[in-house]
PDB file of C-alpha atoms in Angstrom:
ATOM      1  CA  MET J   1      19.523  44.508 -54.888  1.00  0.00           C
ATOM      2  CA  THR J   2      16.383  45.099 -52.806  1.00  0.00           C
ATOM      3  CA  ASP J   3      13.732  47.685 -52.114  1.00  0.00           C
ATOM      4  CA  ARG J   4      15.390  48.655 -48.807  1.00  0.00           C
ATOM      5  CA  ALA J   5      18.631  48.086 -46.954  1.00  0.00           C
ATOM      6  CA  ARG J   6      18.872  44.694 -45.290  1.00  0.00           C
ATOM      7  CA  SER J   7      21.002  43.204 -42.557  1.00  0.00           C
ATOM      8  CA  ARG J   8      23.466  40.426 -43.242  1.00  0.00           C
ATOM      9  CA  ALA J   9      21.201  37.933 -41.461  1.00  0.00           C
ATOM     10  CA  GLU J  10      18.198  38.953 -43.581  1.00  0.00           C
ATOM     11  CA  LEU J  11      20.213  38.519 -46.769  1.00  0.00           C
ATOM     12  CA  ALA J  12      21.497  35.120 -45.607  1.00  0.00           C
ATOM     13  CA  GLU J  13      17.907  34.042 -44.960  1.00  0.00           C
ATOM     14  CA  ARG J  14      16.792  35.206 -48.410  1.00  0.00           C
ATOM     15  CA  LEU J  15      19.661  33.398 -50.112  1.00  0.00           C
ATOM     16  CA  ALA J  16      18.789  30.216 -48.209  1.00  0.00           C
ATOM     17  CA  LYS J  17      15.139  30.521 -49.305  1.00  0.00           C
ATOM     18  CA  LYS J  18      16.292  30.830 -52.909  1.00  0.00           C
ATOM     19  CA  GLY J  19      18.136  27.520 -52.527  1.00  0.00           C
ATOM     20  CA  TYR J  20      21.754  28.655 -52.286  1.00  0.00           C
ATOM     21  CA  SER J  21      24.038  26.525 -50.148  1.00  0.00           C
ATOM     22  CA  PRO J  22      25.236  28.050 -46.876  1.00  0.00           C
ATOM     23  CA  GLU J  23      28.834  28.043 -48.170  1.00  0.00           C
ATOM     24  CA  ILE J  24      27.946  29.992 -51.322  1.00  0.00           C
ATOM     25  CA  ALA J  25      25.747  32.395 -49.358  1.00  0.00           C
ATOM     26  CA  GLU J  26      28.549  33.013 -46.858  1.00  0.00           C
ATOM     27  CA  ARG J  27      31.058  33.750 -49.637  1.00  0.00           C
ATOM     28  CA  VAL J  28      28.629  36.130 -51.351  1.00  0.00           C
ATOM     29  CA  LEU J  29      27.864  37.932 -48.089  1.00  0.00           C
ATOM     30  CA  ASP J  30      31.568  38.163 -47.241  1.00  0.00           C
ATOM     31  CA  ARG J  31      32.208  39.754 -50.630  1.00  0.00           C
ATOM     32  CA  LEU J  32      29.292  42.185 -50.249  1.00  0.00           C
ATOM     33  CA  THR J  33      30.587  43.137 -46.810  1.00  0.00           C
ATOM     34  CA  GLU J  34      34.118  43.534 -48.169  1.00  0.00           C
ATOM     35  CA  VAL J  35      32.999  46.022 -50.848  1.00  0.00           C
ATOM     36  CA  GLY J  36      30.748  47.886 -48.400  1.00  0.00           C
ATOM     37  CA  LEU J  37      27.346  46.874 -49.730  1.00  0.00           C
ATOM     38  CA  VAL J  38      26.408  45.073 -46.523  1.00  0.00           C
ATOM     39  CA  ASN J  39      27.165  46.797 -43.233  1.00  0.00           C
ATOM     40  CA  ASP J  40      25.103  45.889 -40.182  1.00  0.00           C
ATOM     41  CA  ALA J  41      26.305  48.918 -38.184  1.00  0.00           C
ATOM     42  CA  ASP J  42      25.156  51.341 -40.901  1.00  0.00           C
ATOM     43  CA  PHE J  43      21.927  49.408 -41.366  1.00  0.00           C
ATOM     44  CA  ALA J  44      21.201  49.626 -37.622  1.00  0.00           C
ATOM     45  CA  GLN J  45      21.894  53.384 -37.557  1.00  0.00           C
ATOM     46  CA  GLN J  46      19.583  54.005 -40.508  1.00  0.00           C
ATOM     47  CA  TRP J  47      16.889  51.692 -39.165  1.00  0.00           C
ATOM     48  CA  VAL J  48      16.836  53.343 -35.733  1.00  0.00           C
ATOM     49  CA  HIS J  49      16.755  56.859 -37.184  1.00  0.00           C
ATOM     50  CA  SER J  50      13.979  56.023 -39.630  1.00  0.00           C
ATOM     51  CA  ARG J  51      11.753  54.023 -37.284  1.00  0.00           C
ATOM     52  CA  HIS J  52      12.137  56.494 -34.395  1.00  0.00           C
ATOM     53  CA  THR J  53      11.551  59.572 -36.548  1.00  0.00           C
ATOM     54  CA  TYR J  54       8.831  58.361 -38.887  1.00  0.00           C
ATOM     55  CA  SER J  55       7.152  55.470 -37.055  1.00  0.00           C
ATOM     56  CA  GLY J  56       7.434  56.834 -33.527  1.00  0.00           C
ATOM     57  CA  LYS J  57       9.120  53.779 -32.050  1.00  0.00           C
ATOM     58  CA  GLY J  58      10.773  53.869 -28.625  1.00  0.00           C
ATOM     59  CA  LYS J  59      14.130  52.324 -27.749  1.00  0.00           C
ATOM     60  CA  ARG J  60      12.681  49.074 -26.427  1.00  0.00           C
ATOM     61  CA  ALA J  61      10.704  48.386 -29.603  1.00  0.00           C
ATOM     62  CA  LEU J  62      13.674  49.320 -31.772  1.00  0.00           C
ATOM     63  CA  ALA J  63      15.997  47.006 -29.832  1.00  0.00           C
ATOM     64  CA  LEU J  64      13.554  44.148 -30.419  1.00  0.00           C
ATOM     65  CA  GLU J  65      13.288  44.952 -34.138  1.00  0.00           C
ATOM     66  CA  LEU J  66      17.085  45.021 -34.511  1.00  0.00           C
ATOM     67  CA  ARG J  67      17.409  41.692 -32.705  1.00  0.00           C
ATOM     68  CA  ARG J  68      14.796  40.174 -35.048  1.00  0.00           C
ATOM     69  CA  LYS J  69      16.788  41.447 -38.010  1.00  0.00           C
ATOM     70  CA  GLY J  70      19.914  39.672 -36.792  1.00  0.00           C
ATOM     71  CA  ILE J  71      21.857  42.756 -35.714  1.00  0.00           C
ATOM     72  CA  GLY J  72      24.543  42.062 -33.121  1.00  0.00           C
ATOM     73  CA  GLN J  73      24.306  43.503 -29.611  1.00  0.00           C
ATOM     74  CA  GLU J  74      27.236  45.888 -30.116  1.00  0.00           C
ATOM     75  CA  ASP J  75      25.845  47.378 -33.352  1.00  0.00           C
ATOM     76  CA  ALA J  76      22.356  47.630 -31.839  1.00  0.00           C
ATOM     77  CA  THR J  77      23.606  49.367 -28.692  1.00  0.00           C
ATOM     78  CA  GLU J  78      25.619  51.843 -30.738  1.00  0.00           C
ATOM     79  CA  ALA J  79      22.648  52.604 -33.000  1.00  0.00           C
ATOM     80  CA  LEU J  80      20.247  53.024 -30.081  1.00  0.00           C
ATOM     81  CA  ALA J  81      22.673  55.443 -28.408  1.00  0.00           C
ATOM     82  CA  GLN J  82      21.674  58.079 -30.967  1.00  0.00           C
ATOM     83  CA  ILE J  83      18.325  58.380 -29.153  1.00  0.00           C
ATOM     84  CA  ASP J  84      18.733  60.053 -25.780  1.00  0.00           C
ATOM     85  CA  SER J  85      15.963  60.226 -23.184  1.00  0.00           C
ATOM     86  CA  GLU J  86      15.080  63.809 -24.171  1.00  0.00           C
ATOM     87  CA  ASP J  87      14.588  62.767 -27.820  1.00  0.00           C
ATOM     88  CA  GLU J  88      12.496  59.807 -26.750  1.00  0.00           C
ATOM     89  CA  ARG J  89      10.378  61.971 -24.449  1.00  0.00           C
ATOM     90  CA  ALA J  90       9.883  64.595 -27.178  1.00  0.00           C
ATOM     91  CA  ARG J  91       8.725  61.926 -29.634  1.00  0.00           C
ATOM     92  CA  ALA J  92       6.349  60.445 -27.038  1.00  0.00           C
ATOM     93  CA  THR J  93       4.926  63.928 -26.422  1.00  0.00           C
ATOM     94  CA  GLU J  94       4.357  64.456 -30.161  1.00  0.00           C
ATOM     95  CA  LEU J  95       2.556  61.123 -30.419  1.00  0.00           C
ATOM     96  CA  VAL J  96       0.307  61.883 -27.436  1.00  0.00           C
ATOM     97  CA  GLU J  97      -0.492  65.370 -28.762  1.00  0.00           C
ATOM     98  CA  LYS J  98      -1.489  63.868 -32.099  1.00  0.00           C
ATOM     99  CA  LYS J  99      -3.562  61.071 -30.537  1.00  0.00           C
ATOM    100  CA  LEU J 100      -5.291  63.478 -28.138  1.00  0.00           C
ATOM    101  CA  ARG J 101      -7.095  64.979 -31.129  1.00  0.00           C
ATOM    102  CA  THR J 102      -8.997  61.711 -31.564  1.00  0.00           C
ATOM    103  CA  VAL J 103      -9.293  60.586 -27.916  1.00  0.00           C
ATOM    104  CA  SER J 104     -11.979  62.054 -25.706  1.00  0.00           C
ATOM    105  CA  ALA J 105     -10.435  63.537 -22.578  1.00  0.00           C
ATOM    106  CA  ASP J 106     -13.863  63.542 -20.858  1.00  0.00           C
ATOM    107  CA  ASP J 107     -13.151  60.189 -19.211  1.00  0.00           C
ATOM    108  CA  ARG J 108      -9.632  60.893 -17.952  1.00  0.00           C
ATOM    109  CA  ASP J 109      -8.939  57.338 -16.722  1.00  0.00           C
ATOM    110  CA  ARG J 110      -9.925  55.840 -20.055  1.00  0.00           C
ATOM    111  CA  ALA J 111      -7.846  58.415 -21.944  1.00  0.00           C
ATOM    112  CA  VAL J 112      -4.817  57.678 -19.741  1.00  0.00           C
ATOM    113  CA  ARG J 113      -5.154  53.923 -20.338  1.00  0.00           C
ATOM    114  CA  ARG J 114      -5.495  54.339 -24.103  1.00  0.00           C
ATOM    115  CA  LEU J 115      -2.617  56.796 -24.454  1.00  0.00           C
ATOM    116  CA  VAL J 116      -0.230  54.921 -22.153  1.00  0.00           C
ATOM    117  CA  SER J 117      -1.072  51.665 -23.960  1.00  0.00           C
ATOM    118  CA  MET J 118      -0.356  53.305 -27.313  1.00  0.00           C
ATOM    119  CA  LEU J 119       3.075  54.433 -26.084  1.00  0.00           C
ATOM    120  CA  ALA J 120       3.791  51.020 -24.531  1.00  0.00           C
ATOM    121  CA  ARG J 121       3.033  49.269 -27.840  1.00  0.00           C
ATOM    122  CA  ARG J 122       5.542  51.575 -29.481  1.00  0.00           C
ATOM    123  CA  GLY J 123       8.248  50.670 -26.969  1.00  0.00           C
ATOM    124  CA  PHE J 124       8.343  53.704 -24.684  1.00  0.00           C
ATOM    125  CA  PRO J 125       9.151  53.201 -20.969  1.00  0.00           C
ATOM    126  CA  GLN J 126       6.059  52.975 -18.768  1.00  0.00           C
ATOM    127  CA  GLY J 127       7.151  55.701 -16.344  1.00  0.00           C
ATOM    128  CA  MET J 128       7.849  58.131 -19.149  1.00  0.00           C
ATOM    129  CA  ALA J 129       4.545  57.235 -20.804  1.00  0.00           C
ATOM    130  CA  PHE J 130       2.543  58.037 -17.656  1.00  0.00           C
ATOM    131  CA  GLU J 131       4.395  61.335 -17.135  1.00  0.00           C
ATOM    132  CA  VAL J 132       3.939  62.478 -20.731  1.00  0.00           C
ATOM    133  CA  VAL J 133       0.258  61.499 -20.818  1.00  0.00           C
ATOM    134  CA  LYS J 134      -0.447  63.257 -17.508  1.00  0.00           C
ATOM    135  CA  GLU J 135       1.343  66.427 -18.664  1.00  0.00           C
ATOM    136  CA  GLN J 136      -0.506  66.494 -21.977  1.00  0.00           C
ATOM    137  CA  LEU J 137      -3.915  65.802 -20.416  1.00  0.00           C
ATOM    138  CA  ASP J 138      -3.286  68.530 -17.828  1.00  0.00           C
ATOM    139  CA  ARG J 139      -2.282  70.910 -20.612  1.00  0.00           C
ATOM    140  CA  ALA J 140      -5.322  69.976 -22.700  1.00  0.00           C
ATOM    141  CA  GLY J 141      -7.541  70.498 -19.650  1.00  0.00           C
ATOM    142  CA  ALA J 142      -6.001  73.909 -18.964  1.00  0.00           C
ATOM    143  CA  GLU J 143      -6.631  74.945 -22.567  1.00  0.00           C
ATOM    144  CA  THR J 144     -10.343  74.082 -22.334  1.00  0.00           C
ATOM    145  CA  ASP J 145     -11.044  75.166 -18.733  1.00  0.00           C
ATOM    146  CA  GLY J 146     -12.361  78.623 -19.561  1.00  0.00           C
ATOM    147  CA  LEU J 147     -13.936  77.657 -22.864  1.00  0.00           C
ATOM    148  CA  PHE J 148     -17.574  77.610 -21.727  1.00  0.00           C
ATOM    149  CA  ASP J 149     -17.452  80.273 -19.012  1.00  0.00           C
ATOM    150  CA  GLU J 150     -20.203  82.856 -19.361  1.00  0.00           C
ATOM    151  CA  THR J 151     -19.013  86.432 -19.591  1.00  0.00           C
TER     152      THR J 151
END
């Protein structure tokens, strides 16, 4: 059918673009749903897992993506429930650790702004972003504190 799973709303939009009448599109989508080929709840679960794990998206960004894909509030809420705050924090920490390799920690304020902004763009809560960035910068500073001491 397609190169990736799609929501019912996405498929309806594609059928409309191809010139199918809304009645025909609705019947086709009903049939696909009936036989299990279209399932918004499953799509939402897969989307959230994939985008959180591989793209490093936070809950807020994922909720927005699901809404744009036409997923209902109930299915979206259920799918987002698979990410608890500990998972989200762990993913944010991984992202900051990775980004710290390319960001100079010499100017701490600038590093904080860049790292917190990166997490915000990915949909992580601001409070969590500041905490994670501070912890990782403190840890990175502790690892380099004795690096140039003369012995």
